[in-house]
Short mmCIF file of C-alpha atoms in Angstrom, two decimals:
data_model
loop_
_atom_site.label_atom_id
_atom_site.label_comp_id
_atom_site.label_asym_id
_atom_site.label_seq_id
_atom_site.Cartn_x
_atom_site.Cartn_y
_atom_site.Cartn_z
CA MET A 1 69.79 -140.20 82.13
CA ARG A 2 67.16 -141.19 84.66
CA GLU A 3 63.83 -142.75 83.74
CA VAL A 4 61.04 -140.16 84.07
CA ALA A 5 57.36 -140.69 84.89
CA VAL A 6 54.21 -138.62 84.63
CA VAL A 7 52.41 -139.14 87.93
CA SER A 8 49.42 -136.83 87.84
CA ALA A 9 47.47 -134.39 85.72
CA GLY A 10 45.10 -131.45 85.99
CA MET A 11 43.17 -129.59 83.35
CA THR A 12 40.51 -126.89 83.09
CA PRO A 13 37.69 -127.31 80.62
CA PHE A 14 38.61 -125.69 77.29
CA GLY A 15 36.39 -122.98 75.85
CA GLU A 16 35.42 -119.33 76.10
CA LEU A 17 36.00 -119.01 79.83
CA TRP A 18 34.97 -115.41 80.46
CA ARG A 19 35.02 -115.78 84.24
CA HIS A 20 38.64 -116.92 84.33
CA SER A 21 41.84 -114.95 83.89
CA LEU A 22 45.12 -116.40 82.64
CA ARG A 23 46.36 -116.78 86.22
CA ASP A 24 43.08 -118.40 87.36
CA LEU A 25 43.37 -121.00 84.62
CA PHE A 26 46.98 -121.82 85.42
CA VAL A 27 46.28 -122.20 89.14
CA GLU A 28 43.20 -124.36 88.60
CA ALA A 29 44.98 -126.88 86.37
CA SER A 30 48.21 -126.90 88.37
CA LEU A 31 46.49 -127.28 91.72
CA GLU A 32 44.51 -130.24 90.42
CA ALA A 33 47.74 -131.93 89.26
CA LEU A 34 49.42 -131.29 92.62
CA ARG A 35 46.43 -132.48 94.65
CA ASN A 36 45.99 -135.64 92.60
CA ALA A 37 49.56 -136.53 93.51
CA ARG A 38 49.26 -135.22 97.09
CA ALA A 39 52.36 -133.15 96.33
CA ASP A 40 52.87 -129.97 98.33
CA SER A 41 56.16 -128.84 96.85
CA VAL A 42 57.98 -128.89 93.54
CA ASP A 43 61.60 -128.32 92.55
CA ALA A 44 60.83 -126.54 89.28
CA VAL A 45 57.99 -125.34 87.06
CA TYR A 46 57.93 -124.93 83.27
CA VAL A 47 55.11 -122.89 81.79
CA GLY A 48 54.22 -123.35 78.13
CA ASN A 49 52.65 -120.17 76.78
CA MET A 50 52.65 -118.72 73.30
CA SER A 51 51.81 -115.09 73.82
CA GLY A 52 50.64 -113.77 77.17
CA GLY A 53 52.21 -110.52 76.05
CA GLN A 54 49.99 -110.07 73.03
CA PHE A 55 46.83 -111.80 74.29
CA VAL A 56 46.59 -110.14 77.72
CA GLY A 57 49.61 -107.80 77.86
CA GLN A 58 51.43 -109.95 80.39
CA GLU A 59 54.96 -111.20 79.92
CA HIS A 60 57.29 -112.63 82.58
CA LEU A 61 54.69 -115.25 83.30
CA ALA A 62 56.73 -117.85 85.18
CA PRO A 63 57.36 -115.87 88.40
CA LEU A 64 53.84 -114.45 88.33
CA LEU A 65 52.20 -117.84 87.98
CA VAL A 66 54.29 -119.81 90.50
CA ASP A 67 53.68 -117.02 93.01
CA GLN A 68 49.94 -117.36 92.37
CA LEU A 69 50.34 -121.08 93.01
CA GLY A 70 51.94 -120.36 96.39
CA PHE A 71 55.39 -121.41 95.24
CA ARG A 72 57.23 -118.07 95.46
CA GLY A 73 60.94 -118.79 95.18
CA VAL A 74 60.66 -121.94 93.06
CA ALA A 75 62.74 -122.13 89.87
CA ALA A 76 60.29 -121.35 87.07
CA THR A 77 60.69 -120.65 83.36
CA ARG A 78 58.30 -119.87 80.56
CA VAL A 79 58.84 -121.90 77.40
CA GLU A 80 57.70 -120.58 74.03
CA SER A 81 57.50 -122.34 70.69
CA ALA A 82 54.24 -120.87 69.37
CA CYS A 83 51.51 -123.55 69.38
CA ALA A 84 54.12 -126.14 70.40
CA SER A 85 54.89 -124.28 73.64
CA GLY A 86 53.17 -126.92 75.79
CA GLY A 87 55.09 -129.80 74.23
CA ALA A 88 58.31 -127.83 74.55
CA ALA A 89 57.56 -127.17 78.23
CA LEU A 90 57.05 -130.89 78.81
CA ARG A 91 60.38 -131.58 77.13
CA ALA A 92 62.14 -129.02 79.34
CA ALA A 93 60.60 -130.62 82.43
CA PHE A 94 61.51 -134.10 81.20
CA LEU A 95 65.14 -133.09 80.62
CA ASP A 96 65.29 -131.43 84.04
CA VAL A 97 64.19 -134.63 85.79
CA ALA A 98 66.11 -137.00 83.49
CA SER A 99 69.34 -135.09 84.06
CA GLY A 100 69.05 -135.39 87.82
CA MET A 101 68.88 -131.63 88.36
CA SER A 102 65.34 -131.75 89.74
CA ASP A 103 63.08 -134.43 91.17
CA VAL A 104 59.52 -133.14 91.21
CA VAL A 105 58.70 -130.85 88.31
CA LEU A 106 55.45 -129.33 87.12
CA ALA A 107 54.97 -128.88 83.37
CA ALA A 108 51.99 -126.67 82.63
CA GLY A 109 50.56 -124.92 79.61
CA VAL A 110 48.15 -122.00 79.57
CA GLU A 111 46.62 -119.56 77.10
CA LYS A 112 43.97 -116.90 77.56
CA MET A 113 42.91 -116.01 74.01
CA ASN A 114 39.45 -114.53 74.65
CA ASP A 115 40.33 -111.26 76.37
CA GLY A 116 39.88 -108.81 73.54
CA ALA A 117 43.08 -109.31 71.55
CA ASP A 118 43.20 -109.42 67.74
CA VAL A 119 43.57 -113.21 67.75
CA THR A 120 44.26 -113.57 64.02
CA GLY A 121 47.06 -111.02 64.29
CA VAL A 122 48.58 -112.60 67.40
CA LEU A 123 48.58 -116.08 65.90
CA ALA A 124 50.11 -114.71 62.70
CA SER A 125 53.15 -113.69 64.72
CA ALA A 126 54.06 -117.40 64.71
CA ALA A 127 54.67 -117.03 60.96
CA ASP A 128 57.48 -115.06 59.28
CA GLN A 129 56.50 -111.39 59.76
CA GLU A 130 58.63 -110.03 56.92
CA ALA A 131 58.19 -112.73 54.30
CA GLU A 132 54.62 -113.88 54.99
CA VAL A 133 52.48 -111.77 57.30
CA TYR A 134 53.48 -108.49 55.59
CA HIS A 135 51.75 -109.70 52.42
CA GLY A 136 48.44 -110.49 54.13
CA VAL A 137 48.54 -114.21 54.75
CA THR A 138 46.80 -115.68 57.81
CA PHE A 139 47.40 -118.96 59.60
CA PRO A 140 44.40 -120.64 58.00
CA GLY A 141 45.82 -119.27 54.72
CA LEU A 142 49.15 -121.03 55.24
CA TYR A 143 47.46 -124.34 56.03
CA ALA A 144 45.12 -123.82 53.10
CA MET A 145 48.19 -123.64 50.86
CA ILE A 146 49.48 -126.84 52.44
CA ALA A 147 46.05 -128.41 51.77
CA ARG A 148 45.98 -127.34 48.13
CA ALA A 149 49.50 -128.69 47.58
CA HIS A 150 48.48 -132.01 49.18
CA MET A 151 45.35 -132.23 47.05
CA GLU A 152 47.39 -131.44 43.93
CA GLN A 153 50.11 -134.00 44.67
CA HIS A 154 48.17 -136.83 46.25
CA GLY A 155 44.58 -136.46 45.08
CA THR A 156 43.34 -135.70 48.59
CA THR A 157 39.71 -134.59 48.39
CA LEU A 158 37.49 -132.08 50.17
CA GLU A 159 35.67 -135.09 51.65
CA ASP A 160 38.96 -136.36 53.10
CA LEU A 161 39.55 -133.01 54.79
CA ALA A 162 36.02 -132.91 56.15
CA ALA A 163 36.27 -136.49 57.43
CA VAL A 164 39.01 -135.44 59.86
CA SER A 165 36.71 -132.84 61.43
CA VAL A 166 33.79 -135.29 61.57
CA LYS A 167 35.95 -137.91 63.31
CA ASN A 168 37.44 -135.51 65.83
CA HIS A 169 34.07 -134.02 66.72
CA ARG A 170 32.71 -137.55 67.21
CA HIS A 171 35.56 -138.17 69.67
CA GLY A 172 35.24 -134.77 71.33
CA ALA A 173 31.53 -135.29 71.91
CA LEU A 174 32.62 -137.91 74.46
CA ASN A 175 35.05 -135.57 76.25
CA PRO A 176 33.63 -133.59 79.21
CA LYS A 177 36.49 -131.05 78.94
CA ALA A 178 35.95 -130.34 75.23
CA GLN A 179 34.92 -126.92 73.93
CA PHE A 180 32.54 -128.45 71.37
CA ARG A 181 30.86 -131.57 72.72
CA GLN A 182 28.84 -132.19 69.62
CA GLU A 183 29.10 -134.18 66.45
CA VAL A 184 29.15 -132.54 63.02
CA THR A 185 28.16 -134.09 59.69
CA LEU A 186 30.21 -134.17 56.51
CA GLU A 187 27.66 -131.82 54.94
CA GLN A 188 27.91 -129.31 57.80
CA VAL A 189 31.69 -129.22 57.47
CA MET A 190 31.60 -128.90 53.69
CA ASN A 191 28.98 -126.16 53.78
CA SER A 192 30.48 -124.09 56.60
CA SER A 193 31.79 -120.64 55.66
CA LEU A 194 35.06 -120.32 53.78
CA VAL A 195 38.00 -119.09 55.85
CA ALA A 196 40.84 -119.68 53.37
CA ASP A 197 39.95 -121.81 50.38
CA PRO A 198 39.83 -124.86 50.59
CA LEU A 199 39.60 -124.59 54.40
CA ARG A 200 36.23 -123.80 55.92
CA LEU A 201 35.25 -122.83 59.44
CA LEU A 202 34.72 -126.45 60.52
CA HIS A 203 38.20 -127.40 59.31
CA CYS A 204 39.69 -124.99 61.84
CA SER A 205 40.37 -125.37 65.55
CA PRO A 206 38.64 -122.71 67.65
CA VAL A 207 39.90 -119.78 69.74
CA SER A 208 40.06 -121.10 73.30
CA ASP A 209 40.99 -120.40 76.88
CA GLY A 210 42.39 -123.15 79.05
CA ALA A 211 45.23 -124.65 81.02
CA ALA A 212 46.67 -128.10 81.56
CA ALA A 213 49.37 -129.40 83.90
CA VAL A 214 51.24 -132.63 84.57
CA LEU A 215 53.59 -133.57 87.38
CA LEU A 216 56.84 -135.38 86.58
CA CYS A 217 59.31 -137.19 88.81
CA PRO A 218 61.95 -139.93 88.52
CA LEU A 219 60.28 -143.28 87.77
CA SER A 220 61.98 -144.62 90.90
CA ARG A 221 59.93 -142.20 93.03
CA ALA A 222 56.66 -142.45 91.11
CA LYS A 223 54.92 -144.72 93.63
CA GLU A 224 55.09 -141.92 96.20
CA PHE A 225 52.57 -140.06 94.09
CA THR A 226 50.44 -142.63 92.26
CA ASP A 227 49.78 -146.33 91.80
CA ARG A 228 49.67 -145.93 88.04
CA PRO A 229 52.54 -143.84 86.69
CA VAL A 230 53.19 -143.47 82.97
CA ARG A 231 56.77 -143.55 81.80
CA ILE A 232 58.11 -141.05 79.24
CA ARG A 233 60.07 -143.21 76.85
CA ALA A 234 61.22 -140.59 74.43
CA SER A 235 61.28 -136.91 73.56
CA GLY A 236 62.07 -135.53 70.09
CA LEU A 237 62.09 -131.91 69.00
CA ALA A 238 62.91 -130.54 65.56
CA THR A 239 62.68 -127.33 63.54
CA SER A 240 62.22 -126.40 59.91
CA SER A 241 62.14 -123.20 57.88
CA MET A 242 59.79 -120.61 59.29
CA ALA A 243 58.45 -119.52 55.90
CA LEU A 244 56.29 -122.04 54.08
CA ALA A 245 57.70 -120.83 50.74
CA GLU A 246 61.15 -122.10 51.70
CA ARG A 247 60.04 -125.73 52.02
CA ARG A 248 60.63 -127.60 48.78
CA ASP A 249 57.49 -129.68 49.35
CA PRO A 250 54.86 -127.54 51.08
CA ALA A 251 52.73 -130.62 51.76
CA PHE A 252 55.46 -132.41 53.72
CA LEU A 253 56.07 -131.43 57.34
CA ASP A 254 59.77 -132.15 57.62
CA ALA A 255 60.08 -130.97 61.24
CA VAL A 256 57.40 -133.48 62.20
CA ARG A 257 59.26 -136.29 60.44
CA LEU A 258 62.54 -135.31 62.10
CA SER A 259 61.07 -134.93 65.61
CA ALA A 260 59.34 -138.31 65.21
CA SER A 261 62.50 -140.04 63.94
CA ARG A 262 64.37 -138.77 66.99
CA ALA A 263 61.65 -139.97 69.33
CA TYR A 264 61.27 -143.40 67.67
CA LYS A 265 65.05 -143.86 67.85
CA MET A 266 65.23 -142.87 71.50
CA ALA A 267 62.33 -145.21 72.36
CA GLY A 268 63.69 -148.03 70.21
CA LEU A 269 60.24 -148.29 68.62
CA SER A 270 58.79 -148.20 65.13
CA PRO A 271 55.55 -146.38 64.26
CA SER A 272 53.71 -149.72 64.29
CA GLY A 273 54.43 -149.94 68.03
CA ILE A 274 52.09 -146.99 68.79
CA ASP A 275 48.60 -147.87 70.10
CA VAL A 276 47.09 -144.39 70.36
CA ALA A 277 48.17 -140.87 69.37
CA GLU A 278 47.25 -137.26 69.98
CA VAL A 279 48.42 -135.08 67.10
CA HIS A 280 48.29 -131.40 66.21
CA ASP A 281 45.10 -130.97 64.14
CA CYS A 282 44.98 -127.16 64.25
CA PHE A 283 43.39 -127.57 60.80
CA SER A 284 42.04 -130.78 59.28
CA ILE A 285 44.87 -130.86 56.72
CA ALA A 286 47.41 -130.74 59.56
CA GLU A 287 46.26 -134.13 60.91
CA ILE A 288 46.54 -135.59 57.40
CA CYS A 289 50.10 -134.32 56.89
CA VAL A 290 51.15 -135.16 60.45
CA ILE A 291 50.10 -138.82 60.36
CA GLU A 292 52.07 -139.18 57.12
CA ALA A 293 55.13 -137.51 58.65
CA LEU A 294 54.80 -139.76 61.73
CA CYS A 295 54.84 -142.75 59.33
CA PHE A 296 51.45 -143.98 60.59
CA VAL A 297 50.35 -144.21 56.94
CA GLU A 298 52.13 -144.20 53.57
CA PRO A 299 52.96 -140.78 52.07
CA GLY A 300 49.84 -139.38 50.40
CA ARG A 301 47.49 -141.76 52.22
CA GLY A 302 46.75 -139.48 55.17
CA GLY A 303 43.62 -138.24 53.45
CA GLN A 304 42.01 -141.66 53.37
CA ALA A 305 42.75 -142.55 56.98
CA ALA A 306 39.95 -140.59 58.63
CA ARG A 307 37.45 -141.37 55.87
CA THR A 308 37.98 -145.12 56.14
CA GLY A 309 37.84 -145.11 59.95
CA GLU A 310 41.44 -146.24 60.30
CA THR A 311 42.21 -143.41 62.74
CA ALA A 312 38.84 -143.35 64.53
CA LEU A 313 38.17 -144.90 67.95
CA GLY A 314 37.85 -148.60 67.22
CA GLY A 315 40.13 -148.31 64.16
CA ARG A 316 43.65 -149.63 63.58
CA LEU A 317 45.35 -146.62 65.21
CA PRO A 318 43.04 -144.14 66.95
CA VAL A 319 44.25 -140.56 66.44
CA ASN A 320 42.97 -137.71 68.62
CA PRO A 321 40.58 -139.68 70.84
CA SER A 322 40.26 -136.49 72.96
CA GLY A 323 38.59 -134.72 70.05
CA GLY A 324 41.86 -133.10 69.06
CA LEU A 325 42.40 -129.38 68.80
CA LYS A 326 39.38 -129.22 66.51
CA SER A 327 36.73 -130.29 69.00
CA LYS A 328 38.45 -130.17 72.38
CA GLY A 329 39.70 -126.62 71.74
CA HIS A 330 43.12 -125.07 71.20
CA PRO A 331 44.34 -122.67 73.88
CA VAL A 332 47.66 -122.69 72.11
CA GLY A 333 50.14 -122.87 75.00
CA ALA A 334 48.03 -125.47 76.84
CA THR A 335 47.51 -127.79 73.88
CA GLY A 336 50.76 -129.76 74.13
CA ILE A 337 50.13 -130.59 77.78
CA ALA A 338 46.46 -131.42 77.17
CA GLN A 339 47.60 -133.96 74.56
CA VAL A 340 49.84 -135.56 77.20
CA ILE A 341 46.92 -135.74 79.62
CA GLU A 342 44.78 -137.65 77.12
CA ILE A 343 47.57 -140.17 76.57
CA PHE A 344 48.18 -140.36 80.34
CA ASP A 345 44.50 -141.22 80.84
CA GLN A 346 44.48 -143.68 77.93
CA LEU A 347 47.52 -145.59 79.23
CA ARG A 348 46.02 -145.74 82.73
CA GLY A 349 42.71 -147.05 81.40
CA ALA A 350 40.98 -143.90 82.65
CA ALA A 351 39.67 -142.44 79.40
CA GLY A 352 36.07 -143.53 79.96
CA GLU A 353 33.97 -143.75 76.81
CA ARG A 354 37.00 -142.76 74.76
CA GLN A 355 39.18 -145.60 76.04
CA VAL A 356 41.33 -147.36 73.44
CA ALA A 357 41.29 -151.03 74.45
CA ASP A 358 44.54 -152.22 75.99
CA ALA A 359 46.56 -149.14 75.04
CA ALA A 360 50.14 -149.63 76.24
CA ILE A 361 52.15 -147.15 74.15
CA GLY A 362 50.99 -143.65 73.24
CA LEU A 363 52.43 -140.74 71.27
CA THR A 364 51.88 -136.99 71.33
CA GLN A 365 52.83 -134.59 68.53
CA ASN A 366 52.63 -130.83 69.06
CA MET A 367 53.46 -128.33 66.32
CA GLY A 368 54.35 -124.65 66.10
CA GLY A 369 53.48 -122.29 63.28
CA SER A 370 52.95 -123.79 59.86
CA GLY A 371 55.25 -126.64 60.93
CA ALA A 372 58.48 -124.77 61.78
CA SER A 373 58.68 -126.59 65.13
CA SER A 374 57.44 -129.99 66.23
CA VAL A 375 57.71 -131.91 69.49
CA VAL A 376 57.01 -135.63 69.77
CA HIS A 377 56.82 -137.62 73.01
CA ILE A 378 56.30 -141.35 73.46
CA PHE A 379 54.74 -142.73 76.63
CA GLU A 380 54.43 -146.22 78.06
CA ARG A 381 52.12 -147.85 80.56
CA VAL A 382 54.12 -149.04 83.59
CA MET B 1 55.65 -101.33 61.42
CA PRO B 2 58.07 -98.45 62.18
CA SER B 3 59.75 -97.04 59.10
CA PRO B 4 63.34 -98.19 59.81
CA ARG B 5 62.05 -101.75 59.87
CA TYR B 6 60.30 -101.15 56.57
CA TRP B 7 63.35 -99.39 55.09
CA ARG B 8 65.62 -102.36 55.87
CA GLU B 9 63.45 -104.61 53.71
CA ILE B 10 63.49 -102.36 50.65
CA PRO B 11 66.21 -104.21 48.67
CA ALA B 12 64.22 -107.44 48.84
CA ARG B 13 60.75 -105.97 48.52
CA TYR B 14 61.33 -103.28 45.87
CA ARG B 15 64.14 -104.74 43.82
CA LEU B 16 63.77 -108.50 44.43
CA GLU B 17 67.43 -108.71 45.41
CA ALA B 18 68.45 -112.28 46.19
CA ALA B 19 71.75 -114.14 46.51
CA ARG B 20 73.31 -117.27 45.09
CA CYS B 21 75.38 -119.35 47.49
CA GLY B 22 78.98 -119.78 46.35
CA GLY B 23 79.15 -123.10 48.16
CA CYS B 24 76.12 -125.00 46.87
CA GLY B 25 74.40 -122.71 44.34
CA ALA B 26 71.21 -122.37 46.38
CA ILE B 27 69.15 -119.22 45.81
CA LEU B 28 68.42 -117.25 48.96
CA TYR B 29 65.48 -114.86 49.03
CA PRO B 30 65.46 -112.76 51.08
CA VAL B 31 69.23 -112.75 51.54
CA ARG B 32 70.70 -113.90 54.81
CA ARG B 33 74.10 -114.30 56.38
CA ILE B 34 74.42 -118.10 56.29
CA CYS B 35 73.18 -120.49 53.61
CA PRO B 36 70.50 -122.77 55.15
CA ALA B 37 71.47 -125.58 52.78
CA CYS B 38 75.28 -125.75 53.22
CA ARG B 39 76.10 -123.10 55.88
CA GLY B 40 78.19 -121.28 53.29
CA GLU B 41 78.94 -117.59 53.82
CA THR B 42 79.98 -116.43 50.35
CA PHE B 43 77.32 -115.21 47.95
CA SER B 44 76.92 -113.47 44.63
CA PRO B 45 74.03 -111.02 44.13
CA VAL B 46 71.12 -112.07 41.92
CA LYS B 47 68.08 -110.09 40.86
CA LEU B 48 64.99 -112.24 40.53
CA SER B 49 63.04 -112.25 37.28
CA ARG B 50 59.66 -110.60 37.59
CA ARG B 51 57.81 -113.74 36.60
CA GLY B 52 57.19 -117.25 37.87
CA LYS B 53 54.64 -119.98 38.42
CA VAL B 54 52.31 -120.79 41.27
CA ILE B 55 53.46 -123.66 43.53
CA THR B 56 50.41 -123.54 45.79
CA SER B 57 47.68 -121.02 46.54
CA THR B 58 44.62 -120.05 48.56
CA VAL B 59 41.87 -117.46 48.66
CA ILE B 60 41.76 -115.57 51.96
CA HIS B 61 38.19 -114.90 53.06
CA ALA B 62 38.80 -114.16 56.76
CA ALA B 63 41.49 -111.48 56.43
CA PRO B 64 43.79 -109.72 58.91
CA THR B 65 42.50 -106.31 60.06
CA GLU B 66 44.69 -104.31 57.63
CA PHE B 67 43.47 -106.34 54.65
CA GLN B 68 39.77 -106.65 55.46
CA MET B 69 38.72 -104.20 52.76
CA GLU B 70 40.43 -106.35 50.14
CA ALA B 71 38.97 -109.77 51.04
CA PRO B 72 38.45 -112.15 49.42
CA TYR B 73 41.88 -112.11 47.77
CA ALA B 74 44.16 -114.79 46.35
CA MET B 75 47.60 -115.57 47.72
CA ALA B 76 50.25 -117.85 46.31
CA VAL B 77 53.72 -119.22 46.74
CA VAL B 78 55.39 -118.30 43.44
CA GLU B 79 58.65 -119.78 42.13
CA THR B 80 60.79 -117.61 39.88
CA PRO B 81 62.95 -119.09 37.06
CA GLU B 82 65.97 -118.73 39.42
CA GLY B 83 64.29 -121.12 41.89
CA ALA B 84 63.43 -118.53 44.56
CA ARG B 85 60.03 -118.81 46.17
CA LEU B 86 57.97 -115.84 47.34
CA MET B 87 54.75 -115.49 49.29
CA VAL B 88 52.67 -112.93 47.40
CA GLN B 89 49.16 -111.70 46.87
CA VAL B 90 47.72 -112.33 43.44
CA ALA B 91 45.99 -109.30 41.93
CA ASP B 92 43.87 -108.54 38.83
CA CYS B 93 42.70 -112.13 38.61
CA ASP B 94 39.71 -114.39 38.69
CA LEU B 95 40.15 -115.96 42.15
CA GLU B 96 39.38 -119.41 40.80
CA GLU B 97 42.13 -119.30 38.17
CA VAL B 98 45.02 -119.08 40.66
CA VAL B 99 46.01 -122.73 40.98
CA PRO B 100 49.30 -124.66 41.12
CA GLY B 101 51.05 -124.23 37.76
CA THR B 102 49.50 -120.84 36.89
CA GLU B 103 52.05 -118.58 35.14
CA VAL B 104 52.34 -115.11 36.67
CA THR B 105 54.29 -111.90 36.39
CA LEU B 106 55.47 -110.06 39.50
CA GLU B 107 54.42 -106.40 39.56
CA PHE B 108 55.39 -103.59 41.88
CA ARG B 109 52.29 -102.66 43.87
CA ARG B 110 51.11 -101.07 47.08
CA ILE B 111 50.80 -103.84 49.69
CA ARG B 112 49.39 -102.13 52.78
CA LYS B 113 49.05 -99.00 54.89
CA GLU B 114 50.85 -98.92 58.19
CA GLY B 115 49.85 -97.38 61.45
CA LYS B 116 47.80 -94.28 62.23
CA GLY B 117 49.77 -92.19 59.75
CA GLY B 118 48.76 -94.55 56.98
CA ILE B 119 52.30 -94.95 55.63
CA LEU B 120 52.09 -96.66 52.25
CA CYS B 121 54.07 -99.90 52.04
CA TYR B 122 55.07 -101.44 48.74
CA GLY B 123 56.26 -104.75 47.37
CA HIS B 124 55.38 -107.20 44.66
CA LYS B 125 52.12 -108.89 43.76
CA ALA B 126 51.60 -111.60 41.18
CA VAL B 127 49.32 -111.15 38.18
CA PRO B 128 48.34 -114.14 36.02
CA VAL B 129 49.74 -114.13 32.48
CA ARG B 130 46.99 -114.00 29.84
#
């Protein structure tokens, strides 16, 4: 396999972008990535997108979007793994370059959620329709059940859950691309309206529009596009049971553990080698379970990490310096690529006020459904 | 949900039909072709007991469109004595009392109405044991 580098990035702001269509968002982010690298052609494009079909009635996105980008004829494929579609698209692009099939590949993610669709219903289609959705459960409901199991087993508190939201909003307030550039207090989180007990509105990531794109090429060619490439050291993907009820321990995200183990092994690194991470905090409890499954903290200690500042900027291992899905926004198909962009900036020393001092190794973790799919990538400063 | 799709689920939803894997003894609910634990393909039929205990739970306040009239309502993952786990609504309860460990019975109830015709769809809901 060849060494692969990320050489440039482009991203729209995340938010309720009423003036922009799905295709507008894709073109804006992709064009920025291409221009930053002064690249005028690509060999292949991978588009991460959860549900263009349900959100805006548009399937067959890959040919549509590359045509809009002026690349009619280019090999293009849409990649879907629910909210992990972006991470899965990056992995497809990585494998394409690593294998030697393609040299210059664009990995983009896009989602247009605010165009009138029944968002709760669309997102629920990432759960098991027959065994879960039929009975009236929602996505916040599934994560609420994960939260209650974690609280029961490990003594995680409502304050612990709220501390994740407070931390990520504090980070997101420093991010010009974030949907919510404002801090929230513990009291605001704990008094926000109930969505699915114990999860409240401010434990939940928002409904967002947005796109993000990165350009990949062999590390040996990276200097043609940038002075500061970032190497992809590892890619791990794993799956678990779709239905939450079928996991023996509902508070343990086994797909996350498996995807991380594969990535750590491929990189030849242990969790202590990671300097900064972007993880899938679709709900506050998700960040808690994910950092345990990534072995950043001992099992059951994920709840304390945000409260004690361990995972805040300036802490032992900053998690979600971008503001995470919670504050930055969560246009589902774009999220996995946006995570990569934050790590790309961090490892190039370009993260501004959010910069983690001397970050050399970064990790992204992107998750689908209630944890049925997870993609982990590890990146290294070159 | 078109009716053939609903009809196919009737053995699991109405009669709680499950299967025990001949290879490793795992309980599969709903039944499937290949055992997820050992990849075995031989099974014996099992009917689940209509009782169990709550493994984890929530109260849905922001409900899907079809369930908005019912919110807030409790939901739980319930484990039957055979070891099968089901996602179910919890009915006839004080929402606060549905917590991990709560003993429940599983009762045949109407779950939802489908489509413009309002087809009634059935299944099981949990009710706390008093």
